């Protein structure tokens, strides 16, 4: 355990290949993932705050039990609570695994009256990061939830980036009509604010970061939906914890159960995962 920004504790995970991952206990929030070549693959804002009760801007925010706006704080409680580090080790495949857990506490119960246990396992290899996200209902009542990973990928230049693999998928544009549409593009490029939810999206998409000569494969399982977000110019200016020009250097490709909530019976556990594979050319 190391002491990070404002003294907040974080876990520094190292893989023999040279790959590394830094995860704050605050929100079980990964803020840096470097591949074996030492190249930073996540975007974390230089303006981010690091303090209790506030989400870190960038990295991999953990979403639970609510995606977006609603009766709870935006994107829920997981990213603004302090998680427990459960330990780390090398698994049979040679990946270095670090586990984190969050259970209900008086402050979560006040806002969301359900007992739960979240477990998040990061599995780090030379060019790959797998994240396993399990949600357990430890109370007597059924509950419904959204869960997901709001991943900020680092880019050389948003104007030279694109997402492929969504052609033909339905999407809802939250900057536009907010009505279901069909994706016609094989490669989605970015020249404006983009905030699109792809319900029941394909389980594999690819982010092409031409400026870095990098392709990132984004795989999901047990996660129905995918979101693509870039705040662009005006929204960037309105975000206090985000630099005005930082939209040029990032894209969120989010994976999770973000549209239709998942129903979980007492005692049940729902596991889901995202696997990120970096292919530097
Ligand atoms: O995932 C897209 C989104 O819901 C956008 O609407 C935008 O608000 C983004 O999340 C960031 O939300 P945050 O609460 O982290 O500022």
GROMACS .gro file of C-alpha atoms and ligand atoms in nm, residues 55 57 67-68 74-75 79 150 152 195 227 229 235 239 254, ligand 1:
model
   31
   55UNK     CA    1  -1.511   1.084  -0.770
   57UNK     CA    2  -1.188   1.220  -1.285
   67UNK     CA    3  -2.572   0.470  -1.390
   68UNK     CA    4  -2.612   0.841  -1.467
   74UNK     CA    5  -2.452   1.045  -1.015
   75UNK     CA    6  -2.314   0.705  -1.118
   79UNK     CA    7  -1.682   0.539  -0.680
  150UNK     CA    8  -1.655   0.401  -1.695
  152UNK     CA    9  -1.120   0.672  -1.975
  195UNK     CA   10  -2.268   1.058  -2.542
  227UNK     CA   11  -2.131   0.372  -2.376
  229UNK     CA   12  -1.845   0.951  -2.430
  235UNK     CA   13  -1.887   2.053  -2.170
  239UNK     CA   14  -1.635   2.058  -1.584
  254UNK     CA   15  -1.775   0.219  -2.089
  282LIG     O1   16  -2.118   0.790  -1.932
  282LIG     C1   17  -2.152   0.910  -1.990
  282LIG     C2   18  -2.195   1.008  -1.883
  282LIG     O2   19  -2.315   0.969  -1.824
  282LIG     C3   20  -2.202   1.146  -1.946
  282LIG     O3   21  -2.334   1.191  -1.956
  282LIG     C4   22  -2.116   1.233  -1.856
  282LIG     O4   23  -2.193   1.295  -1.757
  282LIG     C5   24  -2.018   1.131  -1.799
  282LIG     O5   25  -2.097   1.016  -1.777
  282LIG     C6   26  -1.939   1.175  -1.679
  282LIG     O6   27  -2.017   1.174  -1.564
  282LIG     P1   28  -1.949   1.228  -1.427
  282LIG     O7   29  -2.054   1.215  -1.323
  282LIG     O8   30  -1.829   1.139  -1.399
  282LIG     O9   31  -1.904   1.368  -1.458
   0.00000   0.00000   0.00000
